[in-house]
CSV table of C-alpha atoms and ligand atoms in Angstrom, one decimal:
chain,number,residue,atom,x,y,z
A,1355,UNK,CA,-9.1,23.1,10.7
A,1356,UNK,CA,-9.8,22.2,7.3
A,1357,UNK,CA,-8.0,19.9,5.0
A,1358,UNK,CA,-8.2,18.4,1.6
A,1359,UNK,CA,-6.7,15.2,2.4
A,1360,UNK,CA,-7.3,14.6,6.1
A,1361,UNK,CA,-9.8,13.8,8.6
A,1362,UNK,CA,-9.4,14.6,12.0
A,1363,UNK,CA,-12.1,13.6,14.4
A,1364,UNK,CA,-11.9,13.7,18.3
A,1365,UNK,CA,-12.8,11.5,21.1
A,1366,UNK,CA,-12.0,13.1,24.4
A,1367,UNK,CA,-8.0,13.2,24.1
A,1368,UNK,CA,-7.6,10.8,21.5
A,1369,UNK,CA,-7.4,12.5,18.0
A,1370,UNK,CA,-8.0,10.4,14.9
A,1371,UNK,CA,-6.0,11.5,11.9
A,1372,UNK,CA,-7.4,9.7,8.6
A,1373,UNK,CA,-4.9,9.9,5.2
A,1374,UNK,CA,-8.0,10.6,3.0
A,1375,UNK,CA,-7.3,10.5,-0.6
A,1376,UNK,CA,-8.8,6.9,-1.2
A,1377,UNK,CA,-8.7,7.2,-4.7
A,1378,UNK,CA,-5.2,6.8,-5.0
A,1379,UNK,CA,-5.0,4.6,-2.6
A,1380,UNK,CA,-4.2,7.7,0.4
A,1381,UNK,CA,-0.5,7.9,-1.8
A,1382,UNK,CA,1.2,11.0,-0.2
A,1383,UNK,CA,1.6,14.3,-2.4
A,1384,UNK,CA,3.0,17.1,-1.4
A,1385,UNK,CA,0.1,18.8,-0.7
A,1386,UNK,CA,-1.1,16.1,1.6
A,1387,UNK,CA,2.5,15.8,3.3
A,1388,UNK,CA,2.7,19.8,3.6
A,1389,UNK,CA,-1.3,19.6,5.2
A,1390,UNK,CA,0.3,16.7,7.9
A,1391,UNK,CA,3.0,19.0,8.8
A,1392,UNK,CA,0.4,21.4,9.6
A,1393,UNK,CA,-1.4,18.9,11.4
A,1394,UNK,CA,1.4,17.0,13.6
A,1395,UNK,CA,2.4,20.8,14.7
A,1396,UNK,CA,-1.4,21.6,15.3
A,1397,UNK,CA,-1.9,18.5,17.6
A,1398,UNK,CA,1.5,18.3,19.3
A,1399,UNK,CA,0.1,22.1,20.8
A,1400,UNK,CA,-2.9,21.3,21.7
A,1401,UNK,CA,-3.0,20.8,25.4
A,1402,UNK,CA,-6.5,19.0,24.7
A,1403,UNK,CA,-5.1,16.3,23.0
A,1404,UNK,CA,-3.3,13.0,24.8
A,1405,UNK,CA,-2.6,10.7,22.0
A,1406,UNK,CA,-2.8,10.8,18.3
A,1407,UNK,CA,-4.2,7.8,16.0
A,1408,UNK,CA,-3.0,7.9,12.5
A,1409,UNK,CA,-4.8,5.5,10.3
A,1410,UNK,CA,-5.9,5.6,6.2
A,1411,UNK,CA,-9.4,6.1,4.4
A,1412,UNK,CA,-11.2,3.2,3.2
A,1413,UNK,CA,-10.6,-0.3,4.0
A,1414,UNK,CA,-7.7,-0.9,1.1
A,1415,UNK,CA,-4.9,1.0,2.2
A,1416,UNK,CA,-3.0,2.7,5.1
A,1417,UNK,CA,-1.0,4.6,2.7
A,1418,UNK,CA,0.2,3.0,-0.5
A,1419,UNK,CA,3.3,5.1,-0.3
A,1420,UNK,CA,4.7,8.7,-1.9
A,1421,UNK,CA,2.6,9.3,-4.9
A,1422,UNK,CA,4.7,8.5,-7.5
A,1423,UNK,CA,2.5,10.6,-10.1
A,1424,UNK,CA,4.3,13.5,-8.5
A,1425,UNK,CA,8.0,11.6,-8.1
A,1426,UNK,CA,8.2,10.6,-11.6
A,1427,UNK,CA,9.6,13.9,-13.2
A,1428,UNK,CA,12.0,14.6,-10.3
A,1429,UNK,CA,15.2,16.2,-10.8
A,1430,UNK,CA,17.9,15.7,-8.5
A,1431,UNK,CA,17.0,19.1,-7.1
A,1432,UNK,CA,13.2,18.4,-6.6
A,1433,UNK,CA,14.1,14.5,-5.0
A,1434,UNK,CA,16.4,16.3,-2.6
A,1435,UNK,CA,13.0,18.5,-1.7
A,1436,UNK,CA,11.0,15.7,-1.9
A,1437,UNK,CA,13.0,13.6,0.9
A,1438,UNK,CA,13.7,16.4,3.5
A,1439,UNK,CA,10.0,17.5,3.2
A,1440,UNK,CA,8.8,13.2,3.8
A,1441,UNK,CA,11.4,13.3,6.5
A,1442,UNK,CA,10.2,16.6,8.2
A,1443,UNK,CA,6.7,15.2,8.7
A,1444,UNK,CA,8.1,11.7,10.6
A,1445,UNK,CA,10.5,13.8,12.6
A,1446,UNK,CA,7.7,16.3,13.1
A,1447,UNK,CA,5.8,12.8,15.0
A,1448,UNK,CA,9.2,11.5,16.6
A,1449,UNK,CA,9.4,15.0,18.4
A,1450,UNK,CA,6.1,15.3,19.3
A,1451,UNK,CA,5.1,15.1,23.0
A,1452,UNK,CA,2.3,12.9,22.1
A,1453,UNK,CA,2.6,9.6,21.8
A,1454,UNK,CA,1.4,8.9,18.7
A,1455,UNK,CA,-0.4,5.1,17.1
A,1456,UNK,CA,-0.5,4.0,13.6
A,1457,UNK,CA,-3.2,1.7,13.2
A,1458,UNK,CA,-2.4,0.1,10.2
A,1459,UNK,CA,-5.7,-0.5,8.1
A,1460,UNK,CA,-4.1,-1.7,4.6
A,1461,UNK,CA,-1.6,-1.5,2.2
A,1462,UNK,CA,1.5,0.3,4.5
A,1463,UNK,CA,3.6,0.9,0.9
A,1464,UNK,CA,6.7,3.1,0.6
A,1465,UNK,CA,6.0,6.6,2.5
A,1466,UNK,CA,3.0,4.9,4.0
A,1467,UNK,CA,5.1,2.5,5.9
A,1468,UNK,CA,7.9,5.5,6.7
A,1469,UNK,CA,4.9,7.5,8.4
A,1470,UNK,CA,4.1,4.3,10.3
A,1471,UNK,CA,7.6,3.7,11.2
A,1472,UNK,CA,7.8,7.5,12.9
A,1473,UNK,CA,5.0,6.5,15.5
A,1474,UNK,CA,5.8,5.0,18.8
A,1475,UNK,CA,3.5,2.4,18.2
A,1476,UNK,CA,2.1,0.2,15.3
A,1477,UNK,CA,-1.0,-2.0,15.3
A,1478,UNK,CA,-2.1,-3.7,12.1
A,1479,UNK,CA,-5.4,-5.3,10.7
A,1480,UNK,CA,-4.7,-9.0,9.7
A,1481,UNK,CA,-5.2,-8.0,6.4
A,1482,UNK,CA,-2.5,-5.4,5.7
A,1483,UNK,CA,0.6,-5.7,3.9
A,1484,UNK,CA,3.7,-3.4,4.4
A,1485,UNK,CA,7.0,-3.5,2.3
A,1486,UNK,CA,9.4,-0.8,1.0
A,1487,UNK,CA,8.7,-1.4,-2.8
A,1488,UNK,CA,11.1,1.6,-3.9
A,1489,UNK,CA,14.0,0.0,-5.2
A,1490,UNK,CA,11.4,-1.2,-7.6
A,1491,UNK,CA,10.8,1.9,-8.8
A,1492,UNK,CA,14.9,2.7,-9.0
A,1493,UNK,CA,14.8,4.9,-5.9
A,1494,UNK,CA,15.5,4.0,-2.2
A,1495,UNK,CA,13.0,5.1,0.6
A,1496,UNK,CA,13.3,8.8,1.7
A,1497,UNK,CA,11.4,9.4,4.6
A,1498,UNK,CA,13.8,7.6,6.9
A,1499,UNK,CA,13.2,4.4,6.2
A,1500,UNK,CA,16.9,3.4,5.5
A,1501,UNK,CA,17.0,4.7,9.1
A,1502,UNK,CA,14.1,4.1,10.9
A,1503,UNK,CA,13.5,0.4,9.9
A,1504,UNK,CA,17.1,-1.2,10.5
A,1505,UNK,CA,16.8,0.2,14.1
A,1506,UNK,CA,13.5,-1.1,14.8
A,1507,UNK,CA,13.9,-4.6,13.6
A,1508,UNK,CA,17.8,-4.9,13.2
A,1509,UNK,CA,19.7,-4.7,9.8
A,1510,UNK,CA,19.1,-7.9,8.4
A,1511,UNK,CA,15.2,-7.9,8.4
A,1512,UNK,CA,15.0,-4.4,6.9
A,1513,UNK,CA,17.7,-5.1,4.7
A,1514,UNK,CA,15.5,-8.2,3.5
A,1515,UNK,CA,12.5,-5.4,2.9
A,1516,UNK,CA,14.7,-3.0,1.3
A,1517,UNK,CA,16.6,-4.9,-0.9
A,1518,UNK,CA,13.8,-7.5,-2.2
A,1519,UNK,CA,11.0,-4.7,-1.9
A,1520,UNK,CA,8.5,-7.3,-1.7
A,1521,UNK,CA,6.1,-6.5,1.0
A,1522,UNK,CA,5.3,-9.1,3.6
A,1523,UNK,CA,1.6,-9.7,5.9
A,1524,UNK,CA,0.4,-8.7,9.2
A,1525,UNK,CA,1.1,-11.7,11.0
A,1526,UNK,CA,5.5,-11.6,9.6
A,1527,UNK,CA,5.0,-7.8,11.0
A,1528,UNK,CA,4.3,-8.8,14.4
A,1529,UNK,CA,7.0,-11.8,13.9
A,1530,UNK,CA,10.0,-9.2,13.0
A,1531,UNK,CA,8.8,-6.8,15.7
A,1532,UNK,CA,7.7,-4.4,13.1
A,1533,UNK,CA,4.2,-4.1,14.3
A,1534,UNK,CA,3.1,-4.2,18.5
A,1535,UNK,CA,-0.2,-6.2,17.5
A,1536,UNK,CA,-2.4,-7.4,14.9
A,1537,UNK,CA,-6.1,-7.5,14.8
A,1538,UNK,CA,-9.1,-8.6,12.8
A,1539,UNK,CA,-9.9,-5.6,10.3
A,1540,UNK,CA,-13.3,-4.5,12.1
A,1541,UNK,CA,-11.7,-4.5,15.7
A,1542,UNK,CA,-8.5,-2.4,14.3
A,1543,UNK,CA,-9.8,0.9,15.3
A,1544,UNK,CA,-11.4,0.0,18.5
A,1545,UNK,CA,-8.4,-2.0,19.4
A,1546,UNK,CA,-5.7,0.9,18.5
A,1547,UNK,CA,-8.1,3.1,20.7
A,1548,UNK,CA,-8.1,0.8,23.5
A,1549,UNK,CA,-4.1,1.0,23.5
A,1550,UNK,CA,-4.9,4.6,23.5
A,1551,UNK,CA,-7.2,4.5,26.3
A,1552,UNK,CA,-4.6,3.1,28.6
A,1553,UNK,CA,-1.7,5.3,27.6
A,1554,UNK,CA,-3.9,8.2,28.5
A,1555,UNK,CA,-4.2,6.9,32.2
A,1556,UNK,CA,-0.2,8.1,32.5
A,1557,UNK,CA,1.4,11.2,33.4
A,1558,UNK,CA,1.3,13.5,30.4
A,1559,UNK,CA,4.5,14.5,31.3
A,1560,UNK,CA,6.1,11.2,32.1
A,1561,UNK,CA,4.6,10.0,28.4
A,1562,UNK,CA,6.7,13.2,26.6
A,1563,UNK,CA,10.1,12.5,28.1
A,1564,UNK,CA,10.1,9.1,28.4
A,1565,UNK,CA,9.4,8.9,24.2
A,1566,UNK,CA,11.9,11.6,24.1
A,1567,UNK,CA,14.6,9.5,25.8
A,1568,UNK,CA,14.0,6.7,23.8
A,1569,UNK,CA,14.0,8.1,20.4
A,1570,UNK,CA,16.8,11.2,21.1
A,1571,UNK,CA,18.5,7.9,23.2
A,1572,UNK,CA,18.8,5.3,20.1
A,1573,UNK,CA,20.7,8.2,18.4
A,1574,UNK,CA,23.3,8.2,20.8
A,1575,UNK,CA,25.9,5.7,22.8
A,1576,UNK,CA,24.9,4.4,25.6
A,1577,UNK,CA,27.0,6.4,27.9
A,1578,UNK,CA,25.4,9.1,26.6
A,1579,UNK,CA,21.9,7.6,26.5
A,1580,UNK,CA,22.1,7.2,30.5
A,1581,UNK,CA,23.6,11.1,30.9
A,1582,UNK,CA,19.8,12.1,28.6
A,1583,UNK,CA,17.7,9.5,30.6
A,1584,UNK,CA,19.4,11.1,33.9
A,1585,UNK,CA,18.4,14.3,33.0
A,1586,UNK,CA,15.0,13.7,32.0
A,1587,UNK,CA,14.6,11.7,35.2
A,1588,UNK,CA,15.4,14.5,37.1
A,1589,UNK,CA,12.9,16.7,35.1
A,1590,UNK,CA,10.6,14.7,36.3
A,1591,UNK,CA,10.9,15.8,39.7
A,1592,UNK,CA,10.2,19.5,39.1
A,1593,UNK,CA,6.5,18.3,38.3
A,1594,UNK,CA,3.4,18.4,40.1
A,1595,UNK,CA,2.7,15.1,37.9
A,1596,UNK,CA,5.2,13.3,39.9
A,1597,UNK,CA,4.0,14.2,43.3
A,1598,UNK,CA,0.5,13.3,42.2
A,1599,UNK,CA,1.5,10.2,40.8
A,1600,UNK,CA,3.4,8.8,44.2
A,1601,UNK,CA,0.8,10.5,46.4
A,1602,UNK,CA,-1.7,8.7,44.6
A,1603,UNK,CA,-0.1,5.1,44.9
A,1604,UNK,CA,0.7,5.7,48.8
A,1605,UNK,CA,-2.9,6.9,49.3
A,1606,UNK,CA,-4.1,3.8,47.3
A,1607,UNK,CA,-5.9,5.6,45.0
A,1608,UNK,CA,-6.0,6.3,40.9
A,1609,UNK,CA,-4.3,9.3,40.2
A,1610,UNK,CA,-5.8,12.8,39.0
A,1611,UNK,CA,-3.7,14.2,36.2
A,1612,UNK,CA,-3.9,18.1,35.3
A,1613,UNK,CA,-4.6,18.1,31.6
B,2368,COA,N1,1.3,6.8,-6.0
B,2368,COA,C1,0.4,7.3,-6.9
B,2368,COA,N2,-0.7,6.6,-7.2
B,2368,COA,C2,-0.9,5.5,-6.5
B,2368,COA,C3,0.0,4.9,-5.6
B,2368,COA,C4,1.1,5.7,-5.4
B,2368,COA,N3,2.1,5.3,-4.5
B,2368,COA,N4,-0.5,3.8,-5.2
B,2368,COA,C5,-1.7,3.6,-5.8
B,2368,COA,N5,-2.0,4.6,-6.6
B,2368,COA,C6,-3.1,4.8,-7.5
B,2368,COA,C7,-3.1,3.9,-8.7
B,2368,COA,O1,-2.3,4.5,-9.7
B,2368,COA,C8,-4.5,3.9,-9.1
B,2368,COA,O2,-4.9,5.1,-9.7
B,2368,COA,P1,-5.8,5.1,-11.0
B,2368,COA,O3,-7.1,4.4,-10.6
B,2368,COA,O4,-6.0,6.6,-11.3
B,2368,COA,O5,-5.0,4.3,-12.0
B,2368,COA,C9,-5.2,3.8,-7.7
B,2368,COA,O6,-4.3,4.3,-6.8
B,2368,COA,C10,-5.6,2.4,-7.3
B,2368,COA,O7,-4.4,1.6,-7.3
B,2368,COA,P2,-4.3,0.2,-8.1
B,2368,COA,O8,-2.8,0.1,-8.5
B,2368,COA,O9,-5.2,0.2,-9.3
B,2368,COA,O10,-4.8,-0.8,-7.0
B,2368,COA,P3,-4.3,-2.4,-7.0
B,2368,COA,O11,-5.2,-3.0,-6.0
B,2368,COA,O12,-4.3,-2.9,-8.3
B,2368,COA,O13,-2.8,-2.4,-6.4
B,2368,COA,C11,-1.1,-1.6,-4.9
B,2368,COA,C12,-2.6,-1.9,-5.1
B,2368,COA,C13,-0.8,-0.9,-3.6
B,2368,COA,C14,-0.3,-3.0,-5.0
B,2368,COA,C15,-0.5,-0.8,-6.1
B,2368,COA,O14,-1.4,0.4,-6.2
B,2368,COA,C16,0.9,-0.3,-5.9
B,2368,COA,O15,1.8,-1.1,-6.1
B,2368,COA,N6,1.1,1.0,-5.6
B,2368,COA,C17,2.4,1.6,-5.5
B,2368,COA,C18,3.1,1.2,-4.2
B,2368,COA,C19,4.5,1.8,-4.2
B,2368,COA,O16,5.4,1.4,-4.9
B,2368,COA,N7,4.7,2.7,-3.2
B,2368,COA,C20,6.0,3.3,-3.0
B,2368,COA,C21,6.0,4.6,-3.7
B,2368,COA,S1,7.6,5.4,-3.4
């Protein structure tokens, strides 16, 4: 696969995919959002691939946000667009099967932190600062950040971001809950990867439906929460992953998954 604006390397079952348009800071056209449609599909097939690392070119920036280049001469047609194609990539990474890492390199801006936000997990290099700036700008996030945010660190810290749209550091992330770690730019990646490493250890399987309660779950109440975690429990059951996994522990031994 090749791509204008993203990297994608491989190590084993981890995929690295880099936001690589450093020159404008990795900002998100629609070109680039369109290529990480393509890309989130891509990987969320590929039976190769256990987790996904999402991170940004160069050392400045994650992703400084929605290119605003591009946003500026919106009508209320194009905006409309413009939102449900931002919000089909971060529900393309919600739904994916794979759990999927944001490691956090620099500036999270905007559409930058919204892709962040759609990942099950966030780590972040001391040295990054994430805010949603757009009410500066006279607009309101549209990649489900109105949505995505509130539930992930309750209303009145992402009301604080919204409304103020200043952004705040690494170490406030981790305070708020908005980020799962924070670590010194060099060790970012390798940390992130580590994280990886030990997800990759679990059931495939188990991974998939237990994301998929969670994020289908915080949707609904809890009554029907349990019914979805019930049923994806009992999924669980029709897998060889499952038998593998309890065979393993009574034979005291580390499990062999089929990948
Ligand atoms: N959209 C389009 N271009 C962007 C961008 C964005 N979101 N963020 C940065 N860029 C471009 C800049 O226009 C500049 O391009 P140029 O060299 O052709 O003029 C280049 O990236 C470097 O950015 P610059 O602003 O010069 O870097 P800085 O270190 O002075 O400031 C930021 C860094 C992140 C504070 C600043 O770029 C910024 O505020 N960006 C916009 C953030 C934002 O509002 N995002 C939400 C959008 S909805």
């Amino acid at each position: 696969m090749t791509w204008k604006n993203l990297e994608l390397s491989r190590d084993g079952a981890i995929a690295t995919l880099v936001v690589s348009r450093p020159e404008k800071l990795n900002a998100l056209d629609n070109e680039t959002l369109r290529e990480l449609l393509g890309a989130v599909e891509t990987l969320s097939a590929d039976a190769g691939v256990g987790v996904v690392v999402v991170t940004g070119a160069g050392e400045k920036a994650f992703v400084a946000g929605a290119d605003i280049a591009g946003l500026s001469k919106q009508g209320v047609e194009e905006a409309k667009r413009n939102s449900t194609l931002g919000q089909r990539v971060t529900l393309a990474i919600e739904r994916s099967p794979k759990p999927f890492l944001a490691a956090i390199n620099g500036f999270a801006l905007g559409g930058g932190l919204e892709l962040a936000l759609a990942c099950d997990l966030r780590f972040a290099a001391a040295t990054a600062r994430l805010g949603l700036p757009e009410v500066s700008l006279g607009i309101i996030p549209g990649y489900g950040g109105t949505q995505r945010l509130p539930r992930l660190v309750g209303s009145g810290a992402a009301l604080q971001l919204i409304l103020t749209g200043d952004p705040i550091q690494a170490d406030e992330a981790l305070r708020i809950g908005l980020v799962n770690g924070v670590f010194a730019p060099n060790e970012l990646l390798e940390g992130t990867r580590k994280i990886a490493q030990k997800i990759l250890t679990r059931g495939a399987n188990a991974l998939a439906l237990a994301k998929e309660a969670v994020w289908r779950g915080l949707q609904l109440t809890l009554e029907q929460g349990l019914a979805l975690e019930a049923d994806l429990f009992a999924q669980t059951a029709a897998s060889p992953e499952m038998r593998e996994g309890m065979k393993a522990f009574l034979e005291k031994r580390k499990p062999t998954w089929l990948r």
